[in-house]
Amino acid sequence: MRWMLIPMLLFAAVMMTGCVYEYTEEDGYRMAVINEGFPVPKNAYELKPADCTSEIAKSAKYKLKGIGDEEGTPPADYLEEIQRWGWNELEDKRVGHVHYFEKKGKIMSLIIQENVFDVFEMSDDVEL
């Protein structure tokens, strides 16, 4: 019985390393760690965020395969989900793959890159 335990553990370890966090709309969304009212894909893996600056009050960085293409274009259904949570995109403020959203005077920034995205809660005194 013991001789079977080692191969089973090795097999389990190989299977677990093959798991990939990948974007799918069906997996749903959860609250961002920096703002309970801002959605992030449920299966996004949190990384060490960038340091905050005078313009950024809080930041979070996530890794998720398929979240953005080479140009940093986010999935349309993710943008729709953000709007369903009550955030309005400030489309006139968008710069490349940097999106800004506003809700009740709070401004969030979403930066999408290929397989990685950042969420920033902007400082209250920031002028866009």
Backbone as a chain_set.jsonl record, in Angstrom:
{"seq": "MRWMLIPMLLFAAVMMTGCVYEYTEEDGYRMAVINEGFPVPKNAYELKPADCTSEIAKSAKYKLKGIGDEEGTPPADYLEEIQRWGWNELEDKRVGHVHYFEKKGKIMSLIIQENVFDVFEMSDDVEL", "coords": {"N": [[0.81, -1.19, 0.0], [1.93, 1.265, 0.777], [3.813, 1.674, -1.221], [2.291, 2.507, -3.317], [1.488, 4.986, -2.592], [3.452, 6.996, -3.013], [3.687, 7.245, -5.937], [1.05, 8.143, -6.395], [0.989, 10.594, -5.023], [2.915, 12.001, -6.49], [1.644, 12.099, -8.992], [-0.603, 13.655, -8.309], [0.691, 16.054, -7.652], [1.75, 16.81, -10.143], [-0.613, 17.198, -11.579], [-1.723, 19.364, -10.197], [0.089, 21.438, -10.706], [-0.461, 21.903, -13.29], [-2.768, 23.383, -13.353], [-4.384, 26.311, -14.43], [-5.011, 29.724, -14.07], [-7.533, 31.121, -15.73], [-9.32, 33.458, -17.755], [-12.785, 33.391, -17.778], [-16.104, 34.148, -18.488], [-18.119, 32.746, -17.258], [-17.191, 31.957, -14.76], [-17.649, 34.007, -13.024], [-17.616, 36.916, -10.786], [-15.896, 38.752, -8.194], [-15.4, 40.831, -5.268], [-12.969, 43.425, -5.478], [-9.846, 43.468, -3.744], [-9.092, 45.95, -2.835], [-11.275, 47.634, -3.017], [-14.468, 47.17, -2.125], [-16.652, 47.509, -3.762], [-15.92, 47.2, -6.402], [-15.673, 45.098, -9.177], [-13.738, 42.111, -9.823], [-12.541, 39.437, -11.876], [-13.479, 36.257, -10.636], [-11.639, 34.129, -10.566], [-9.139, 35.302, -10.707], [-5.714, 35.64, -9.917], [-4.101, 37.017, -7.221], [-1.366, 39.232, -7.22], [1.724, 40.745, -6.036], [1.104, 44.083, -5.45], [1.745, 47.274, -7.117], [3.607, 50.004, -5.678], [1.933, 52.584, -3.872], [1.175, 55.967, -4.813], [1.07, 59.585, -4.671], [-1.129, 60.063, -6.251], [-2.443, 57.657, -6.283], [-4.386, 55.874, -4.097], [-4.843, 53.218, -3.257], [-3.776, 49.973, -4.405], [-4.006, 47.066, -6.511], [-2.868, 44.049, -7.957], [-3.361, 41.638, -10.456], [-3.148, 38.337, -11.836], [-4.196, 36.714, -14.708], [-4.902, 34.529, -17.127], [-5.75, 35.302, -20.436], [-7.164, 37.649, -19.947], [-6.608, 40.045, -21.217], [-5.709, 41.178, -24.519], [-2.859, 41.462, -26.781], [-2.867, 44.21, -27.196], [-3.978, 45.112, -24.903], [-6.718, 45.082, -24.616], [-9.652, 44.76, -22.834], [-11.955, 42.064, -22.001], [-15.223, 42.412, -23.33], [-17.449, 41.64, -21.809], [-16.471, 41.839, -19.221], [-16.158, 44.606, -18.886], [-18.849, 45.282, -19.082], [-19.806, 44.032, -16.773], [-18.565, 45.559, -14.8], [-19.955, 47.938, -15.165], [-22.519, 47.02, -14.463], [-22.164, 46.8, -11.754], [-22.426, 49.359, -11.018], [-20.543, 51.274, -11.809], [-19.417, 53.937, -13.824], [-17.882, 54.293, -16.913], [-15.33, 56.576, -17.645], [-15.014, 57.51, -20.484], [-13.882, 59.544, -22.033], [-11.571, 60.05, -20.69], [-9.963, 57.879, -21.053], [-6.856, 56.383, -21.756], [-5.062, 54.794, -24.021], [-4.656, 51.542, -22.947], [-5.593, 52.097, -20.429], [-8.233, 52.413, -18.319], [-10.761, 54.424, -16.842], [-13.039, 54.621, -14.14], [-16.006, 55.795, -12.515], [-17.807, 56.183, -9.491], [-20.092, 57.354, -7.28], [-18.434, 59.562, -6.626], [-15.953, 58.355, -6.242], [-13.007, 57.288, -7.868], [-11.799, 54.797, -9.963], [-9.117, 53.063, -11.479], [-8.36, 50.993, -14.196], [-6.041, 48.919, -15.518], [-5.301, 47.067, -18.194], [-3.388, 44.405, -19.36], [-1.713, 41.936, -21.349], [-2.692, 38.999, -19.992], [-2.405, 40.011, -17.4], [-3.595, 42.327, -14.951], [-4.16, 45.541, -13.461], [-5.647, 47.209, -10.709], [-6.544, 50.292, -9.518], [-7.311, 52.442, -6.849], [-8.029, 55.685, -6.975], [-6.64, 58.634, -5.455], [-8.561, 60.921, -3.491], [-8.155, 63.6, -4.138], [-7.348, 63.736, -6.777], [-7.224, 65.031, -10.022], [-8.574, 64.344, -13.071]], "CA": [[0.0, 0.0, 0.0], [2.805, 2.433, 0.835], [4.506, 1.855, -2.501], [1.361, 3.196, -4.221], [1.29, 6.343, -2.1], [4.395, 7.926, -3.654], [3.243, 7.585, -7.3], [-0.191, 8.918, -6.345], [1.346, 11.956, -4.638], [3.58, 12.612, -7.644], [0.606, 12.37, -9.985], [-1.387, 14.784, -7.813], [1.521, 17.256, -7.766], [1.811, 17.167, -11.566], [-1.928, 17.712, -11.966], [-1.938, 20.671, -9.583], [0.9, 22.447, -11.374], [-1.065, 22.147, -14.592], [-3.926, 24.27, -13.22], [-4.11, 27.656, -14.92], [-6.045, 30.706, -13.852], [-7.873, 31.64, -17.05], [-10.535, 34.256, -17.75], [-14.029, 32.941, -18.391], [-17.231, 34.897, -17.945], [-18.946, 31.838, -16.47], [-16.67, 31.817, -13.402], [-18.216, 35.071, -12.214], [-16.8, 38.016, -10.296], [-15.859, 38.983, -6.755], [-14.977, 42.182, -4.929], [-11.526, 43.685, -5.462], [-9.337, 43.569, -2.376], [-8.901, 47.35, -2.449], [-12.551, 48.343, -3.02], [-15.505, 46.14, -2.118], [-17.66, 47.761, -4.773], [-15.37, 47.076, -7.756], [-15.536, 43.667, -9.473], [-12.624, 41.486, -10.534], [-12.889, 38.047, -12.144], [-13.378, 35.418, -9.436], [-10.48, 33.235, -10.593], [-7.899, 36.058, -10.862], [-4.717, 35.36, -8.882], [-3.536, 38.283, -6.764], [0.09, 39.371, -7.163], [2.172, 41.888, -5.237], [0.756, 45.307, -6.177], [2.704, 48.366, -7.215], [3.55, 50.943, -4.565], [1.016, 53.697, -4.051], [1.764, 57.29, -4.995], [0.145, 60.62, -4.216], [-2.339, 59.967, -7.064], [-3.051, 56.343, -6.077], [-4.591, 55.584, -2.673], [-4.708, 51.774, -3.066], [-3.555, 49.264, -5.668], [-4.03, 45.606, -6.513], [-2.402, 43.486, -9.228], [-3.881, 40.29, -10.635], [-2.716, 37.558, -12.997], [-5.312, 35.93, -15.215], [-4.697, 34.227, -18.544], [-6.847, 35.654, -21.332], [-7.889, 38.845, -19.532], [-6.4, 41.089, -22.221], [-4.905, 40.752, -25.658], [-1.563, 42.165, -26.89], [-3.095, 45.657, -27.118], [-4.551, 45.436, -23.602], [-8.167, 45.219, -24.727], [-10.333, 43.872, -21.887], [-13.169, 41.412, -22.511], [-16.397, 43.285, -23.28], [-18.346, 41.262, -20.719], [-15.913, 42.361, -17.97], [-16.535, 46.018, -18.829], [-20.285, 45.297, -18.802], [-19.98, 43.67, -15.357], [-18.18, 46.741, -14.01], [-21.096, 48.862, -15.247], [-23.618, 46.451, -13.677], [-21.874, 47.075, -10.341], [-22.707, 50.773, -10.785], [-19.435, 52.14, -12.2], [-19.532, 54.546, -15.147], [-16.562, 54.517, -17.503], [-15.01, 57.924, -18.104], [-14.411, 57.176, -21.772], [-13.077, 60.658, -22.52], [-10.304, 60.049, -19.946], [-9.212, 56.668, -21.38], [-5.57, 56.567, -22.434], [-4.582, 53.47, -24.412], [-5.313, 50.455, -22.226], [-5.93, 52.558, -19.082], [-9.648, 52.773, -18.231], [-11.151, 55.061, -15.587], [-14.44, 54.437, -13.792], [-16.423, 56.653, -11.412], [-19.026, 55.793, -8.788], [-20.291, 58.108, -6.036], [-17.277, 60.411, -6.357], [-14.731, 57.552, -6.163], [-12.483, 56.968, -9.198], [-10.971, 53.597, -10.061], [-8.386, 52.918, -12.733], [-8.152, 49.603, -14.579], [-5.02, 48.811, -16.566], [-5.301, 45.703, -18.716], [-2.294, 43.972, -20.223], [-1.894, 40.537, -21.703], [-2.649, 38.062, -18.866], [-2.192, 40.715, -16.129], [-4.291, 43.606, -14.871], [-4.001, 46.316, -12.228], [-6.784, 48.007, -10.281], [-6.091, 51.355, -8.641], [-8.257, 53.394, -6.314], [-7.344, 56.974, -7.075], [-6.778, 59.523, -4.308], [-9.725, 61.804, -3.62], [-7.779, 64.918, -4.665], [-6.818, 63.602, -8.136], [-7.967, 65.64, -11.122], [-8.295, 63.64, -14.338]], "C": [[0.859, 1.263, 0.0], [3.482, 2.7, -0.502], [3.608, 2.547, -3.517], [1.179, 4.661, -3.824], [2.191, 7.349, -2.813], [3.989, 8.232, -5.092], [1.955, 8.411, -7.315], [0.084, 10.367, -5.963], [2.039, 12.686, -5.772], [2.575, 12.975, -8.723], [-0.226, 13.587, -9.584], [-0.607, 16.085, -7.943], [1.605, 17.721, -9.21], [0.487, 17.762, -12.014], [-2.163, 19.11, -11.406], [-1.108, 21.746, -10.256], [0.356, 22.767, -12.752], [-2.267, 23.07, -14.539], [-3.532, 25.685, -13.624], [-5.295, 28.546, -14.577], [-6.328, 31.356, -15.191], [-9.206, 32.363, -16.973], [-11.667, 33.523, -18.463], [-15.161, 33.689, -17.707], [-18.056, 34.03, -16.996], [-18.473, 31.707, -15.023], [-17.17, 32.912, -12.471], [-17.182, 36.069, -11.713], [-16.886, 38.09, -8.779], [-15.4, 40.412, -6.516], [-13.458, 42.296, -4.99], [-11.07, 43.852, -4.02], [-9.206, 45.022, -1.917], [-10.194, 48.148, -2.395], [-13.659, 47.309, -3.163], [-16.565, 46.334, -3.185], [-17.18, 47.601, -6.199], [-15.122, 45.601, -8.062], [-14.218, 43.301, -10.142], [-13.043, 40.042, -10.815], [-12.568, 37.161, -10.944], [-12.105, 34.578, -9.411], [-9.16, 33.969, -10.85], [-6.99, 35.809, -9.663], [-4.036, 36.666, -8.495], [-2.02, 38.208, -6.665], [0.443, 40.525, -6.245], [1.891, 43.162, -6.025], [1.903, 46.31, -6.224], [2.555, 49.272, -5.998], [2.593, 52.078, -4.886], [1.799, 55.002, -4.174], [0.78, 58.327, -4.469], [-1.159, 60.582, -5.011], [-3.115, 58.681, -6.787], [-3.154, 56.062, -4.581], [-4.357, 54.107, -2.375], [-4.478, 51.111, -4.42], [-3.61, 47.762, -5.453], [-3.625, 45.138, -7.902], [-2.865, 42.034, -9.293], [-3.298, 39.649, -11.893], [-3.895, 36.692, -13.413], [-5.149, 35.744, -16.715], [-5.946, 34.594, -19.344], [-7.608, 36.906, -20.953], [-7.734, 39.97, -20.547], [-5.571, 40.546, -23.361], [-3.604, 41.553, -25.692], [-1.713, 43.671, -26.777], [-3.695, 46.076, -25.777], [-6.051, 45.646, -23.632], [-8.851, 44.25, -23.766], [-11.525, 43.189, -22.549], [-14.376, 42.333, -22.329], [-17.312, 42.928, -22.117], [-17.801, 41.703, -19.363], [-16.27, 43.838, -17.817], [-18.022, 46.159, -18.519], [-20.553, 44.974, -17.332], [-19.624, 44.844, -14.451], [-19.336, 47.739, -14.015], [-22.295, 48.338, -14.464], [-23.415, 46.689, -12.179], [-22.004, 48.57, -10.037], [-21.605, 51.742, -11.162], [-19.661, 52.651, -13.618], [-18.137, 54.791, -15.695], [-16.441, 55.964, -17.966], [-14.256, 57.776, -19.416], [-13.539, 58.298, -22.325], [-11.722, 60.74, -21.816], [-9.431, 58.839, -20.286], [-7.948, 57.009, -22.16], [-5.026, 55.175, -22.756], [-5.355, 52.377, -23.702], [-5.609, 50.798, -20.761], [-7.372, 53.068, -19.098], [-9.914, 53.384, -16.864], [-12.65, 54.89, -15.392], [-14.758, 55.294, -12.576], [-17.723, 56.115, -10.827], [-19.058, 56.55, -7.469], [-19.049, 58.913, -5.641], [-15.949, 59.682, -6.241], [-14.307, 57.197, -7.586], [-11.55, 55.769, -9.097], [-10.324, 53.583, -11.435], [-8.143, 51.433, -12.961], [-7.161, 49.588, -15.728], [-4.919, 47.342, -16.969], [-4.079, 45.5, -19.585], [-2.546, 42.512, -20.548], [-1.647, 39.67, -20.465], [-2.403, 38.696, -17.499], [-3.057, 41.971, -16.139], [-4.11, 44.219, -13.487], [-5.285, 47.091, -11.968], [-6.248, 49.018, -9.279], [-7.293, 52.16, -8.143], [-7.525, 54.723, -6.239], [-7.598, 57.793, -5.811], [-7.926, 60.489, -4.555], [-9.386, 63.15, -4.257], [-7.235, 64.869, -6.092], [-7.775, 64.238, -9.132], [-7.596, 64.905, -12.403], [-8.453, 64.561, -15.517]], "O": [[0.548, 2.224, -0.702], [3.696, 3.857, -0.865], [4.107, 3.119, -4.486], [0.76, 5.479, -4.642], [1.741, 8.435, -3.176], [3.948, 9.408, -5.452], [1.794, 9.286, -8.165], [-0.526, 11.277, -6.524], [1.781, 13.869, -5.995], [2.656, 14.056, -9.306], [-0.52, 14.446, -10.415], [-1.178, 17.113, -8.305], [1.536, 18.922, -9.471], [0.475, 18.74, -12.761], [-2.749, 19.954, -12.085], [-1.57, 22.881, -10.367], [0.686, 23.808, -13.32], [-2.747, 23.504, -15.587], [-2.487, 26.193, -13.218], [-6.448, 28.16, -14.772], [-5.478, 32.059, -15.736], [-10.106, 31.958, -16.238], [-11.521, 33.091, -19.606], [-15.168, 33.841, -16.485], [-18.628, 34.539, -16.031], [-19.271, 31.378, -14.145], [-17.117, 32.757, -11.251], [-16.032, 36.071, -12.151], [-17.814, 37.567, -8.163], [-15.051, 41.122, -7.459], [-12.744, 41.373, -4.6], [-11.829, 44.326, -3.174], [-9.21, 45.285, -0.715], [-10.227, 49.223, -1.797], [-13.775, 46.651, -4.197], [-17.311, 45.401, -3.483], [-17.949, 47.838, -7.131], [-14.438, 44.919, -7.299], [-13.66, 44.075, -10.92], [-13.832, 39.479, -10.055], [-11.517, 37.3, -10.319], [-11.549, 34.339, -8.34], [-8.16, 33.33, -11.178], [-7.455, 35.773, -8.524], [-3.46, 37.344, -9.345], [-1.46, 37.263, -6.108], [-0.443, 41.209, -5.733], [2.379, 43.316, -7.144], [2.883, 46.209, -5.486], [1.5, 49.302, -5.364], [2.461, 52.481, -6.041], [2.93, 55.118, -3.7], [-0.239, 57.969, -3.88], [-2.194, 61.02, -4.509], [-4.32, 58.623, -7.032], [-2.143, 56.017, -3.88], [-3.746, 53.769, -1.361], [-4.922, 51.614, -5.452], [-3.305, 47.254, -4.374], [-3.992, 45.753, -8.904], [-2.772, 41.296, -8.312], [-2.997, 40.326, -12.876], [-4.514, 36.024, -12.585], [-5.249, 36.703, -17.48], [-7.062, 34.237, -18.968], [-8.62, 37.209, -21.585], [-8.652, 40.773, -20.715], [-4.824, 39.581, -23.2], [-3.284, 42.249, -24.729], [-0.795, 44.35, -26.315], [-3.9, 47.266, -25.537], [-6.6, 46.32, -22.76], [-8.651, 43.04, -23.87], [-12.047, 43.683, -23.548], [-14.525, 42.962, -21.281], [-17.895, 43.818, -21.498], [-18.582, 41.922, -18.436], [-16.647, 44.272, -16.728], [-18.417, 47.056, -17.775], [-21.431, 45.577, -16.715], [-20.3, 45.093, -13.453], [-19.657, 48.321, -12.979], [-23.02, 49.126, -13.859], [-24.384, 46.769, -11.424], [-21.722, 48.999, -8.919], [-21.714, 52.932, -10.865], [-20.05, 51.892, -14.506], [-17.304, 55.416, -15.038], [-17.348, 56.501, -18.602], [-13.032, 57.898, -19.465], [-12.556, 58.03, -23.017], [-10.82, 61.427, -22.294], [-8.279, 58.774, -19.856], [-7.968, 57.811, -23.093], [-4.58, 54.459, -21.859], [-6.576, 52.291, -23.836], [-5.847, 49.906, -19.948], [-7.694, 54.028, -19.798], [-9.373, 52.932, -15.855], [-13.431, 54.995, -16.337], [-13.907, 55.501, -11.711], [-18.611, 55.658, -11.547], [-18.159, 56.406, -6.64], [-18.663, 58.942, -4.473], [-14.906, 60.33, -6.148], [-15.145, 56.845, -8.416], [-10.643, 55.729, -8.266], [-10.908, 54.032, -12.422], [-7.768, 50.706, -12.041], [-7.41, 50.172, -16.783], [-4.504, 46.493, -16.181], [-3.771, 46.325, -20.445], [-3.509, 41.924, -20.057], [-0.529, 39.613, -19.954], [-2.208, 37.972, -16.523], [-3.238, 42.606, -17.178], [-3.933, 43.519, -12.49], [-5.93, 47.571, -12.9], [-5.581, 48.652, -8.311], [-8.18, 52.514, -8.92], [-6.53, 54.863, -5.528], [-8.644, 57.661, -5.177], [-8.225, 60.832, -5.699], [-10.257, 63.777, -4.86], [-6.708, 65.871, -6.574], [-8.984, 64.01, -9.087], [-6.423, 64.854, -12.773], [-8.259, 64.143, -16.658]]}, "num_chains": 1, "name": "protein.A"}
